[in-house]
XYZ file of N, CA and C in Angstrom:
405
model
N 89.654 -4.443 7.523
C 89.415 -5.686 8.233
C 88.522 -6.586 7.396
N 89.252 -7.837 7.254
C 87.907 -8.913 6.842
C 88.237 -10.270 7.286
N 87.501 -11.331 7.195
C 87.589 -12.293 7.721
C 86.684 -12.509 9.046
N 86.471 -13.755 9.331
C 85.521 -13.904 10.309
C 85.537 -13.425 12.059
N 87.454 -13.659 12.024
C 87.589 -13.171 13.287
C 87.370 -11.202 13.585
N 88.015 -10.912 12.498
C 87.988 -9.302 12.556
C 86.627 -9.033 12.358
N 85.302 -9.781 11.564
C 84.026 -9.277 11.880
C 83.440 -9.393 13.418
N 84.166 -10.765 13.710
C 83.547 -10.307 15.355
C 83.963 -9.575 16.211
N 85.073 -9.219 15.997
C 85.639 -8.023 16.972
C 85.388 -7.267 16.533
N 84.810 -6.317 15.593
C 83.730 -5.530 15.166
C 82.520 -5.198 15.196
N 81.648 -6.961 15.636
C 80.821 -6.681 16.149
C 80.153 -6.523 17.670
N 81.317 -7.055 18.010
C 81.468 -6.903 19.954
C 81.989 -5.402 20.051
N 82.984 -4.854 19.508
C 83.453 -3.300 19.669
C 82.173 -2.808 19.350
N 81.458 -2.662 18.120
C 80.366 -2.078 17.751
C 79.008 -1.713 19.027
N 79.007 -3.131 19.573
C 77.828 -3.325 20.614
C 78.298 -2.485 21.881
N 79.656 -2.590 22.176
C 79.838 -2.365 23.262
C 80.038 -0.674 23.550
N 80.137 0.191 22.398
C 80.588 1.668 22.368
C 79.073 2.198 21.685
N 77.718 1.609 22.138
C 76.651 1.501 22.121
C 76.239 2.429 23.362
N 75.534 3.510 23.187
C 75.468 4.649 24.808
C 74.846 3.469 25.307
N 74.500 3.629 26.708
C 73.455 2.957 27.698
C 72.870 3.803 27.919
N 71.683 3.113 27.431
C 70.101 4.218 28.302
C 69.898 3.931 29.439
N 69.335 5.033 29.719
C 68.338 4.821 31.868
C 68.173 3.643 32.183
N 68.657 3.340 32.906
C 68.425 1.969 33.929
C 69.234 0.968 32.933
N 69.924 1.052 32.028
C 70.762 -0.356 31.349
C 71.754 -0.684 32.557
N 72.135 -1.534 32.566
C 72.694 -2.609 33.535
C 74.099 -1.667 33.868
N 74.945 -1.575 35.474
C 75.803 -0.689 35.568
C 77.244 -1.481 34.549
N 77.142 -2.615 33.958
C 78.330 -3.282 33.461
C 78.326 -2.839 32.355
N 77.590 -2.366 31.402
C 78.000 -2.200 30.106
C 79.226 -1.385 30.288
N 79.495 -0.148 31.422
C 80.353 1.252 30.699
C 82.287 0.103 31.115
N 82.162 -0.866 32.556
C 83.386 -1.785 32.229
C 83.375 -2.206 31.148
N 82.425 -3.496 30.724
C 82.371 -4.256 29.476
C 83.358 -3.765 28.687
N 82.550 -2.582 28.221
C 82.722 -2.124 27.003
C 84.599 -1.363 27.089
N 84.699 -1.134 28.300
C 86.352 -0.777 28.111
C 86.800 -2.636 28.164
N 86.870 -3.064 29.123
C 87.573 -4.568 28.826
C 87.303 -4.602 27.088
N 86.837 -4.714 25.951
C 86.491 -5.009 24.907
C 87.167 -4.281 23.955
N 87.379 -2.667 24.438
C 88.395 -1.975 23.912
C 90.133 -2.409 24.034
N 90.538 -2.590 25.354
C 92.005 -3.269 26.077
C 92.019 -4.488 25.506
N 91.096 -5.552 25.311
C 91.477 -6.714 25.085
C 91.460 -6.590 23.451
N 90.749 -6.286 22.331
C 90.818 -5.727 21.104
C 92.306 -4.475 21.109
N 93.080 -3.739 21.637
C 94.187 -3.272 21.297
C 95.311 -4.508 21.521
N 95.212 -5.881 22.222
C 96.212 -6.618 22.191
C 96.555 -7.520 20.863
N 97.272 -7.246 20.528
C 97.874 -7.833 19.022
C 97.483 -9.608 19.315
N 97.585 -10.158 19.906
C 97.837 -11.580 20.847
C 96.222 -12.088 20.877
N 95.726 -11.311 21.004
C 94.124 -11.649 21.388
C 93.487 -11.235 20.488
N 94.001 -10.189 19.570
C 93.325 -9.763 18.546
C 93.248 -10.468 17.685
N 93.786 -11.197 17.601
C 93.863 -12.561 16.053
C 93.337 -14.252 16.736
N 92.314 -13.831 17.893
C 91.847 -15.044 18.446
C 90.139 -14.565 17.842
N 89.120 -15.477 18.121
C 88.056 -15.354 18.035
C 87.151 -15.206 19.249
N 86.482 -13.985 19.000
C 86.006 -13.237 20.486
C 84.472 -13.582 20.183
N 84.253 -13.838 21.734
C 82.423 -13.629 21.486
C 82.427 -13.690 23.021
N 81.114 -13.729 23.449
C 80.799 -12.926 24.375
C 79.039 -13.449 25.083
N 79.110 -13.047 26.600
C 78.135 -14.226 26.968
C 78.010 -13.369 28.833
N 77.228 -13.146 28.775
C 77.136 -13.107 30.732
C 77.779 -12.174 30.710
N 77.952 -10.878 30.372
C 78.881 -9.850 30.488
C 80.679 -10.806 30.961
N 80.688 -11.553 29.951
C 82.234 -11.898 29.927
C 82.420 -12.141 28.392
N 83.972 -12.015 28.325
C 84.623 -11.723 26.886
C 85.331 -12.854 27.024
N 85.119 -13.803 25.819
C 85.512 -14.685 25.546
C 86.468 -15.214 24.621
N 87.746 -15.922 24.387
C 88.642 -15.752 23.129
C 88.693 -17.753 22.558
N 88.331 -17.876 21.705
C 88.521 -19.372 20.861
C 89.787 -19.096 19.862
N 90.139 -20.357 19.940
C 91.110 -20.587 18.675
C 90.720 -20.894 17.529
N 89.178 -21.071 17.164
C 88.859 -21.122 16.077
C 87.652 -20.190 15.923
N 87.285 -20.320 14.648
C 85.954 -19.511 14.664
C 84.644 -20.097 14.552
N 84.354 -20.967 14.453
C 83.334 -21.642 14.029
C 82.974 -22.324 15.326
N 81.217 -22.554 15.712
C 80.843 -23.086 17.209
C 81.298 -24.759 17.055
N 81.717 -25.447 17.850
C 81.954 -25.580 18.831
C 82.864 -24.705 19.067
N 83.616 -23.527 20.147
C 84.662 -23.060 20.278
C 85.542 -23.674 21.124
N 86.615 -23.223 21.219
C 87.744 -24.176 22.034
C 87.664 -22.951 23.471
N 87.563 -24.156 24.698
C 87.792 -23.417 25.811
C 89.237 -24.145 26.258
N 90.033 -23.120 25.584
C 91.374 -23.408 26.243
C 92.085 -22.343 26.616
N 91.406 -20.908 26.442
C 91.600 -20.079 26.999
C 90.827 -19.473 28.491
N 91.562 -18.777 28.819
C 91.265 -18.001 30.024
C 89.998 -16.935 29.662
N 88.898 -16.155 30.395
C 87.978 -15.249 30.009
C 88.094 -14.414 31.134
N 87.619 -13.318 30.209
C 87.402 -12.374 31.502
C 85.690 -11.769 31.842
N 84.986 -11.639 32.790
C 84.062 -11.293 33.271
C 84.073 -9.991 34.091
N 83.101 -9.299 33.874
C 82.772 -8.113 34.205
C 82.088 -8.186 35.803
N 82.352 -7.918 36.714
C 81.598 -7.236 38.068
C 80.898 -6.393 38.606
N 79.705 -6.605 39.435
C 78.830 -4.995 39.279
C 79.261 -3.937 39.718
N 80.876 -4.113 40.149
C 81.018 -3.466 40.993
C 82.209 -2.087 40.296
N 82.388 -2.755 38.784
C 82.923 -2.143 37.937
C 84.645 -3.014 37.681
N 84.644 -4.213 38.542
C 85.906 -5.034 38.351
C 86.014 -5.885 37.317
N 86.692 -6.660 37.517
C 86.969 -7.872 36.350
C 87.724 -9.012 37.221
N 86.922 -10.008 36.688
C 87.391 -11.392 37.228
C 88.158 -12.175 36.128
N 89.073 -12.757 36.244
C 89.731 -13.864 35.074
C 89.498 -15.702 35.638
N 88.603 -15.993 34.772
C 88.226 -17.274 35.491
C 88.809 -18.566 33.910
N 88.915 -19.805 34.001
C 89.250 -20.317 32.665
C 90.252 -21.297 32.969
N 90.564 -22.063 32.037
C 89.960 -22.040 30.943
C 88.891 -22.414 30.272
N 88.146 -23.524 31.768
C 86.968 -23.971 31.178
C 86.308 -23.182 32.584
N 84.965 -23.766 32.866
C 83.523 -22.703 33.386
C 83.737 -23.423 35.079
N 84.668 -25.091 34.767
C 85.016 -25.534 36.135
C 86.348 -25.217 36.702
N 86.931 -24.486 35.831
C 88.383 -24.365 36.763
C 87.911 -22.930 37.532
N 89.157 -22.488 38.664
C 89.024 -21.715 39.893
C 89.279 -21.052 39.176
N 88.695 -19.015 39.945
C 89.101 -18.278 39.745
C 90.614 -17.545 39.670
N 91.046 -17.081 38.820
C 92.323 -16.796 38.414
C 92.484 -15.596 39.756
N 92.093 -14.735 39.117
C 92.132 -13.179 39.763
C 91.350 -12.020 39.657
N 90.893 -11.595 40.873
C 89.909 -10.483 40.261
C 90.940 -9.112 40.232
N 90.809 -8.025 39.378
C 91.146 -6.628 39.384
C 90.799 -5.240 39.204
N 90.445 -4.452 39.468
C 89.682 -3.407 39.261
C 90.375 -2.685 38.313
N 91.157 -2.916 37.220
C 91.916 -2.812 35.480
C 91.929 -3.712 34.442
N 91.447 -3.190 33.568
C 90.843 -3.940 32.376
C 92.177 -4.096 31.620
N 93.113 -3.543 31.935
C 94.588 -3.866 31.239
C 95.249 -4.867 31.742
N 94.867 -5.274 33.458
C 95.791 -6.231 34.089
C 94.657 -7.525 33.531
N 93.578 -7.272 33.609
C 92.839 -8.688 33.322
C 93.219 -9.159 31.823
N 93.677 -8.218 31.459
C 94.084 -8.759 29.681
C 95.574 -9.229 29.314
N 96.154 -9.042 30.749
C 97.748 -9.171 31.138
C 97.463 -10.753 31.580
N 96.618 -11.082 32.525
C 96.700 -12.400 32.776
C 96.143 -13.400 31.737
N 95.198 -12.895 30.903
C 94.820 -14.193 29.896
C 96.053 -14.080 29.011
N 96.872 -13.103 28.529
C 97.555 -13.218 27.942
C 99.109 -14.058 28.308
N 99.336 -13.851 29.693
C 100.546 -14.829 30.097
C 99.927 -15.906 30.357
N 98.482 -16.668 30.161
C 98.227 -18.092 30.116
C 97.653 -18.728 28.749
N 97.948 -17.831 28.044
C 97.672 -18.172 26.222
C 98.542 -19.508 25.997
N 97.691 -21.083 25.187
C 98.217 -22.191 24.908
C 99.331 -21.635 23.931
N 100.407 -22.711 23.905
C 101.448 -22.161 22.663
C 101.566 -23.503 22.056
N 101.072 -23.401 20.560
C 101.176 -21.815 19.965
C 99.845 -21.840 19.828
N 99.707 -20.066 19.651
C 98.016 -20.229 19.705
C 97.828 -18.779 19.071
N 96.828 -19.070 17.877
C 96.743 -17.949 16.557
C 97.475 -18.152 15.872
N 96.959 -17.336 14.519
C 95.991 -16.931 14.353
C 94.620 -17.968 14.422
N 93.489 -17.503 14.830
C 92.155 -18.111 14.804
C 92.139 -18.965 13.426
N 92.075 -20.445 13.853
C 91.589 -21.220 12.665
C 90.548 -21.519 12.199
N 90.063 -21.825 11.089
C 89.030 -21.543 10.342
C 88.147 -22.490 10.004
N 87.196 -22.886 11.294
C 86.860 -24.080 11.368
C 86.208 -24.497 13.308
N 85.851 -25.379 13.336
C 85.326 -25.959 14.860
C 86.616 -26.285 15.754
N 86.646 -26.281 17.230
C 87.222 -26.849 17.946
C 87.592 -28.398 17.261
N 86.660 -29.165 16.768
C 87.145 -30.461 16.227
C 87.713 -30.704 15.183
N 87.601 -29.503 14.133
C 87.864 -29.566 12.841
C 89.794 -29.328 13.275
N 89.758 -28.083 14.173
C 90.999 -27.819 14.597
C 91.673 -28.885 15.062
N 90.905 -29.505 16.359
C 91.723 -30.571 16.433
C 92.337 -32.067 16.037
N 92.032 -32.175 14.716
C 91.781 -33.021 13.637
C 93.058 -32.251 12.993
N 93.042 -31.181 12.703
C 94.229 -30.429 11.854
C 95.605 -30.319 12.657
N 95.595 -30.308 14.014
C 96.456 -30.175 14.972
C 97.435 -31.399 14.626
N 96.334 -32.452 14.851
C 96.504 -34.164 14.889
C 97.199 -34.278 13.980
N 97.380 -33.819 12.403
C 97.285 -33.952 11.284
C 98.619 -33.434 11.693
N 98.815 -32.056 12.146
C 100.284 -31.996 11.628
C 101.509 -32.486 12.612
N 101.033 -33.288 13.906
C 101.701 -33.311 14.551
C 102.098 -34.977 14.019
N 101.234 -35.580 13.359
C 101.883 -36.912 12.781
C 102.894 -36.248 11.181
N 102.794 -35.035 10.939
C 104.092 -35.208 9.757
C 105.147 -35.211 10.375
């Protein structure tokens, strides 16, 4: 693996298969499977992941500003997963108690086309978008 996107999904896998000590928060042991399921999807795997509020996050580029044009998924104390997105004001998608179905729904609302992660800001991207949609 190299490149910027495969270091961060390396370093979110890394954090997340991290034991939890006494009293760490009951979300890490979901987290950390959502992080595994959403890292085995070929589709999401070539997006740029990061991560915030015990939710997993996917950009189309790598560099901050990121693009919220995807869907996220968030962790529950209750050991569920919520899919909320694409931005922090749209409604909740769906909650599920499977970290495979929550990675099923961001994936049937993925923009098309979308990936591999471009190499650069939300603006830089969309400047390049612009760019090729006038050739």
């Amino acid at each position: 693996m190299s490149g910027p996107v495969e270091a961060a999904w390396r370093g979110i896998l890394a954090a997340a298969g991290e034991p939890a000590p006494p009293g760490r928060s009951p979300l890490l042991a979901p987290f950390a499977e959502l992080v595994r399921v959403a890292h085995a999807e070929p589709l999401l795997r070539q997006l740029h992941p990061w991560t915030g509020m015990w939710e997993l996050h996917f950009s189309r580029c790598t560099e901050l500003r990121h693009t919220w044009d995807i869907p996220y998924i968030g962790t529950l104390r209750d050991g569920r997963y919520y899919v909320e997105g694409p931005s922090r004001s749209s409604p909740r998608i769906a909650e599920t108690g499977s970290a495979r179905l929550a990675v099923a729904m961001v994936v049937e609302r993925l923009p098309q086309p979308c990936g591999p992660a471009f190499l650069g800001s939300a603006e830089e991207l969309a400047a390049h978008e612009a760019a090729r949609g006038r050739e």
